[in-house]
mmCIF file of C-alpha atoms in Angstrom:
data_model
loop_
_atom_site.group_PDB
_atom_site.id
_atom_site.type_symbol
_atom_site.label_atom_id
_atom_site.label_comp_id
_atom_site.label_asym_id
_atom_site.label_seq_id
_atom_site.Cartn_x
_atom_site.Cartn_y
_atom_site.Cartn_z
ATOM 1 C CA MET A 1 -1.509 -2.536 -9.475
ATOM 2 C CA MET A 2 -0.496 -5.060 -6.788
ATOM 3 C CA LYS A 3 3.013 -5.234 -8.273
ATOM 4 C CA ALA A 4 3.251 -1.451 -8.002
ATOM 5 C CA ILE A 5 2.013 -1.552 -4.409
ATOM 6 C CA THR A 6 4.452 -4.396 -3.599
ATOM 7 C CA SER A 7 7.303 -2.376 -5.058
ATOM 8 C CA ALA A 8 6.217 0.687 -3.071
ATOM 9 C CA VAL A 9 5.983 -1.378 0.124
ATOM 10 C CA GLN A 10 9.488 -2.754 -0.447
ATOM 11 C CA ASN A 11 10.748 0.793 -0.867
ATOM 12 C CA LEU A 12 9.093 1.726 2.431
ATOM 13 C CA MET A 13 10.832 -1.271 4.041
ATOM 14 C CA GLY A 14 14.209 -0.454 2.537
ATOM 15 C CA GLY A 15 14.309 -3.208 -0.072
ATOM 16 C CA ALA A 16 13.080 -6.740 -0.722
ATOM 17 C CA PRO A 17 13.022 -8.932 2.407
ATOM 18 C CA SER A 18 15.322 -11.936 2.851
ATOM 19 C CA ARG A 19 12.271 -14.195 3.384
ATOM 20 C CA PRO A 20 8.770 -14.032 1.936
ATOM 21 C CA ARG A 21 6.552 -11.584 3.806
ATOM 22 C CA MET A 22 2.843 -11.020 3.501
ATOM 23 C CA ILE A 23 0.785 -7.959 2.579
ATOM 24 C CA ALA A 24 -2.579 -7.916 4.314
ATOM 25 C CA ASN A 25 -5.739 -5.969 3.470
ATOM 26 C CA PHE A 26 -7.798 -4.737 6.387
ATOM 27 C CA ALA A 27 -11.077 -2.920 5.707
ATOM 28 C CA VAL A 28 -11.654 -0.324 8.384
ATOM 29 C CA THR A 29 -14.990 0.895 7.035
ATOM 30 C CA TYR A 30 -17.604 0.358 4.329
ATOM 31 C CA ARG A 31 -18.704 3.981 4.356
ATOM 32 C CA CYS A 32 -17.953 6.075 1.291
ATOM 33 C CA ASN A 33 -18.469 9.661 0.129
ATOM 34 C CA SER A 34 -18.133 8.831 -3.582
ATOM 35 C CA ARG A 35 -20.783 7.357 -5.895
ATOM 36 C CA CYS A 36 -18.497 5.442 -8.258
ATOM 37 C CA ARG A 37 -19.782 3.845 -11.454
ATOM 38 C CA THR A 38 -17.379 0.952 -10.905
ATOM 39 C CA CYS A 39 -18.494 0.168 -7.361
ATOM 40 C CA ASN A 40 -21.837 -0.113 -5.559
ATOM 41 C CA ILE A 41 -20.603 -0.323 -1.962
ATOM 42 C CA TRP A 42 -21.906 3.191 -1.349
ATOM 43 C CA GLN A 43 -25.427 1.858 -1.876
ATOM 44 C CA THR A 44 -25.117 -0.360 1.203
ATOM 45 C CA PRO A 45 -27.597 0.784 3.870
ATOM 46 C CA ASP A 46 -26.124 1.438 7.310
ATOM 47 C CA ALA A 47 -22.642 0.738 5.949
ATOM 48 C CA GLY A 48 -20.906 1.799 9.145
ATOM 49 C CA ARG A 49 -23.133 -0.070 11.554
ATOM 50 C CA ASP A 50 -21.008 -3.204 11.884
ATOM 51 C CA GLU A 51 -17.577 -1.595 11.914
ATOM 52 C CA LEU A 52 -15.104 -2.828 14.460
ATOM 53 C CA SER A 53 -14.470 -0.264 17.169
ATOM 54 C CA LEU A 54 -10.987 1.058 17.880
ATOM 55 C CA GLU A 55 -10.747 -1.122 20.977
ATOM 56 C CA GLU A 56 -11.917 -4.204 19.048
ATOM 57 C CA ILE A 57 -9.237 -3.541 16.409
ATOM 58 C CA ARG A 58 -6.633 -3.087 19.127
ATOM 59 C CA ALA A 59 -7.627 -6.399 20.743
ATOM 60 C CA LEU A 60 -7.703 -8.201 17.377
ATOM 61 C CA PHE A 61 -4.110 -7.348 16.537
ATOM 62 C CA GLU A 62 -2.813 -7.684 20.081
ATOM 63 C CA SER A 63 -4.228 -11.199 20.443
ATOM 64 C CA ASN A 64 -2.913 -12.295 17.033
ATOM 65 C CA ARG A 65 0.668 -10.998 17.152
ATOM 66 C CA GLY A 66 2.144 -14.437 16.561
ATOM 67 C CA PHE A 67 -0.169 -15.309 13.693
ATOM 68 C CA LEU A 68 0.552 -11.975 12.010
ATOM 69 C CA ARG A 69 4.314 -11.984 12.546
ATOM 70 C CA ASP A 70 5.062 -12.437 8.814
ATOM 71 C CA VAL A 71 2.865 -9.526 7.733
ATOM 72 C CA ALA A 72 5.204 -6.908 6.322
ATOM 73 C CA SER A 73 2.600 -4.347 5.375
ATOM 74 C CA ILE A 74 -1.095 -3.707 5.906
ATOM 75 C CA GLN A 75 -3.256 -1.947 3.332
ATOM 76 C CA LEU A 76 -5.988 -0.143 5.250
ATOM 77 C CA THR A 77 -8.883 -0.201 2.873
ATOM 78 C CA GLY A 78 -12.614 0.116 3.046
ATOM 79 C CA SER A 79 -14.713 1.993 1.040
ATOM 80 C CA GLU A 80 -12.994 5.272 2.038
ATOM 81 C CA PRO A 81 -10.660 4.793 5.023
ATOM 82 C CA PHE A 82 -10.591 8.501 5.909
ATOM 83 C CA MET A 83 -14.307 8.330 6.671
ATOM 84 C CA ARG A 84 -13.124 7.020 10.020
ATOM 85 C CA PRO A 85 -12.080 9.952 12.213
ATOM 86 C CA ASP A 86 -10.102 7.540 14.394
ATOM 87 C CA LEU A 87 -7.920 6.288 11.511
ATOM 88 C CA PRO A 88 -4.704 7.692 13.099
ATOM 89 C CA GLU A 89 -5.597 5.895 16.340
ATOM 90 C CA ILE A 90 -6.192 2.659 14.401
ATOM 91 C CA VAL A 91 -2.709 2.949 12.887
ATOM 92 C CA ALA A 92 -1.223 3.626 16.314
ATOM 93 C CA ALA A 93 -3.010 0.613 17.778
ATOM 94 C CA ILE A 94 -1.813 -1.765 15.045
ATOM 95 C CA HIS A 95 1.705 -0.274 15.273
ATOM 96 C CA GLU A 96 1.806 -1.171 18.979
ATOM 97 C CA SER A 97 1.276 -4.846 18.137
ATOM 98 C CA LEU A 98 3.224 -4.946 14.863
ATOM 99 C CA PRO A 99 5.975 -2.311 15.194
ATOM 100 C CA ARG A 100 7.843 -3.412 12.069
ATOM 101 C CA CYS A 101 4.745 -3.358 9.857
ATOM 102 C CA THR A 102 4.315 -0.629 7.267
ATOM 103 C CA PHE A 103 0.997 0.883 6.189
ATOM 104 C CA TRP A 104 -0.544 1.709 2.828
ATOM 105 C CA ILE A 105 -3.825 3.616 2.475
ATOM 106 C CA PRO A 106 -5.836 4.145 -0.721
ATOM 107 C CA THR A 107 -8.118 7.193 -0.805
ATOM 108 C CA ASN A 108 -10.521 8.947 -3.134
ATOM 109 C CA GLY A 109 -9.108 12.276 -1.958
ATOM 110 C CA MET A 110 -12.526 13.767 -1.294
ATOM 111 C CA THR A 111 -11.599 15.433 2.033
ATOM 112 C CA PRO A 112 -8.214 17.161 1.506
ATOM 113 C CA GLN A 113 -7.898 18.844 4.896
ATOM 114 C CA THR A 114 -9.003 15.770 6.822
ATOM 115 C CA ILE A 115 -6.605 13.552 4.886
ATOM 116 C CA GLU A 116 -3.652 15.915 5.374
ATOM 117 C CA ARG A 117 -4.332 16.232 9.098
ATOM 118 C CA ALA A 118 -4.656 12.468 9.583
ATOM 119 C CA MET A 119 -1.516 11.775 7.565
ATOM 120 C CA ARG A 120 0.467 14.179 9.724
ATOM 121 C CA GLU A 121 -0.729 12.389 12.825
ATOM 122 C CA MET A 122 0.176 8.989 11.416
ATOM 123 C CA LEU A 123 3.594 10.141 10.281
ATOM 124 C CA ALA A 124 4.266 11.434 13.789
ATOM 125 C CA THR A 125 3.290 8.059 15.219
ATOM 126 C CA LEU A 126 5.471 6.131 12.767
ATOM 127 C CA GLY A 127 8.477 8.398 12.983
ATOM 128 C CA GLY A 128 8.075 9.811 9.483
ATOM 129 C CA ARG A 129 8.403 6.549 7.552
ATOM 130 C CA GLY A 130 6.642 3.237 6.942
ATOM 131 C CA LEU A 131 3.543 4.969 5.544
ATOM 132 C CA GLY A 132 2.237 5.272 1.991
ATOM 133 C CA ILE A 133 -0.904 6.616 0.370
ATOM 134 C CA SER A 134 -2.494 6.212 -3.071
ATOM 135 C CA VAL A 135 -4.853 8.868 -4.433
ATOM 136 C CA SER A 136 -7.351 7.495 -6.945
ATOM 137 C CA ILE A 137 -7.691 9.610 -10.072
ATOM 138 C CA ASP A 138 -9.639 8.080 -12.936
ATOM 139 C CA GLY A 139 -9.327 10.758 -15.621
ATOM 140 C CA ILE A 140 -9.132 14.505 -16.101
ATOM 141 C CA GLU A 141 -11.860 16.598 -14.457
ATOM 142 C CA LYS A 142 -15.136 15.804 -16.262
ATOM 143 C CA THR A 143 -14.184 12.170 -16.802
ATOM 144 C CA HIS A 144 -13.114 11.704 -13.203
ATOM 145 C CA ASP A 145 -16.214 13.445 -11.864
ATOM 146 C CA ALA A 146 -18.428 11.258 -14.036
ATOM 147 C CA MET A 147 -16.626 8.113 -12.897
ATOM 148 C CA ARG A 148 -16.861 9.110 -9.252
ATOM 149 C CA GLY A 149 -20.441 10.300 -9.420
ATOM 150 C CA VAL A 150 -19.863 13.528 -7.475
ATOM 151 C CA ASP A 151 -19.220 16.939 -9.055
ATOM 152 C CA GLY A 152 -15.962 18.475 -7.867
ATOM 153 C CA SER A 153 -14.348 15.112 -7.097
ATOM 154 C CA TYR A 154 -11.406 15.819 -9.425
ATOM 155 C CA ALA A 155 -10.647 19.216 -7.865
ATOM 156 C CA ARG A 156 -10.695 17.683 -4.406
ATOM 157 C CA ALA A 157 -8.485 14.778 -5.426
ATOM 158 C CA VAL A 158 -5.928 17.128 -6.983
ATOM 159 C CA ASP A 159 -6.031 19.332 -3.864
ATOM 160 C CA THR A 160 -5.321 16.217 -1.808
ATOM 161 C CA LEU A 161 -2.482 15.232 -4.126
ATOM 162 C CA GLU A 162 -0.935 18.710 -3.854
ATOM 163 C CA ARG A 163 -1.119 18.621 -0.054
ATOM 164 C CA LEU A 164 0.430 15.169 0.068
ATOM 165 C CA ALA A 165 3.203 16.179 -2.331
ATOM 166 C CA ALA A 166 4.058 19.062 -0.001
ATOM 167 C CA LEU A 167 3.921 16.681 2.965
ATOM 168 C CA LYS A 168 6.300 14.335 1.167
ATOM 169 C CA GLY A 169 8.679 17.270 0.848
ATOM 170 C CA GLU A 170 8.694 17.445 4.661
ATOM 171 C CA HIS A 171 8.826 13.643 5.069
ATOM 172 C CA PRO A 172 10.765 12.009 2.176
ATOM 173 C CA GLY A 173 9.945 8.578 3.573
ATOM 174 C CA LEU A 174 6.261 9.028 2.734
ATOM 175 C CA GLY A 175 5.135 6.830 -0.158
ATOM 176 C CA LEU A 176 2.891 8.645 -2.660
ATOM 177 C CA THR A 177 1.108 7.088 -5.626
ATOM 178 C CA VAL A 178 -1.676 8.032 -8.027
ATOM 179 C CA GLY A 179 -3.850 5.013 -8.847
ATOM 180 C CA MET A 180 -6.112 4.746 -11.903
ATOM 181 C CA THR A 181 -8.805 2.176 -12.682
ATOM 182 C CA LEU A 182 -9.008 1.727 -16.449
ATOM 183 C CA THR A 183 -12.447 1.414 -18.094
ATOM 184 C CA PRO A 184 -13.769 1.951 -21.650
ATOM 185 C CA HIS A 185 -14.758 5.455 -20.475
ATOM 186 C CA ASN A 186 -11.364 6.731 -19.361
ATOM 187 C CA TYR A 187 -8.510 4.743 -20.914
ATOM 188 C CA GLY A 188 -7.884 7.567 -23.417
ATOM 189 C CA GLU A 189 -6.737 9.829 -20.571
ATOM 190 C CA PHE A 190 -4.128 7.398 -19.245
ATOM 191 C CA ARG A 191 -1.184 9.589 -20.322
ATOM 192 C CA GLU A 192 -2.684 12.718 -18.775
ATOM 193 C CA VAL A 193 -3.179 11.051 -15.409
ATOM 194 C CA TYR A 194 0.335 9.618 -15.557
ATOM 195 C CA ALA A 195 1.694 13.111 -16.269
ATOM 196 C CA LEU A 196 -0.307 14.562 -13.378
ATOM 197 C CA ALA A 197 1.179 11.994 -11.008
ATOM 198 C CA ARG A 198 4.748 12.554 -12.109
ATOM 199 C CA SER A 199 4.388 16.345 -11.986
ATOM 200 C CA HIS A 200 3.641 16.005 -8.260
ATOM 201 C CA GLY A 201 6.489 13.592 -7.588
ATOM 202 C CA ALA A 202 4.111 10.645 -7.201
ATOM 203 C CA ASP A 203 4.431 7.126 -8.523
ATOM 204 C CA PHE A 204 1.711 5.872 -10.874
ATOM 205 C CA SER A 205 -0.199 2.597 -10.900
ATOM 206 C CA PHE A 206 -3.171 1.349 -12.877
ATOM 207 C CA ARG A 207 -5.406 -1.672 -13.173
ATOM 208 C CA PRO A 208 -8.339 -2.646 -15.387
ATOM 209 C CA VAL A 209 -11.804 -2.545 -13.897
ATOM 210 C CA ASN A 210 -12.727 -5.853 -12.287
ATOM 211 C CA PHE A 211 -16.210 -7.345 -12.185
ATOM 212 C CA SER A 212 -16.935 -9.602 -9.222
ATOM 213 C CA ASP A 213 -19.872 -11.023 -7.317
ATOM 214 C CA ILE A 214 -18.171 -10.105 -4.067
ATOM 215 C CA TYR A 215 -16.660 -6.953 -2.658
ATOM 216 C CA TYR A 216 -13.206 -7.092 -1.147
#
């Protein structure tokens, strides 16, 4: 999956750089509105209590411009990044300090209208380019809903994908990917998810489920 993201980032940048550049992950929240079988972060009590504020994030990147000068792209992760209503402002704040940096955001697609609205704001800030988003879809309908632990998750994710595909029509520089986490429960629907992605003009990436003692 990282190779796919790296390729997508290079496309956002206009090709491979002449010198090695870094891709950074920055978790903006640990809040999540899914109940995934492959992740237990949603079980964390008071998940949003220790989040950095917008001003703290602004100060962090402003005071570390030199240290971060080789960062080509930042993946804004979390649990679910769009749980932060100030996500567009976070992107704007980082962009002020790192104007050449591109952004990539993974999402579960659970809030289609919120995601579309935020993406429009971020595209306006970034001049219609340098932004990519990956919608996680882990199977077709029942399988996806079971994996995500919330009924209706698939319908919402597809709604989000459709909105983003339309937005990409307005902003061709927008990167759009469907990401799939493969498990013994969903690998048989790999081709169907791939076809769904391609039918919406999205790239497709996948990775096997990873078991770890830490969350990152």
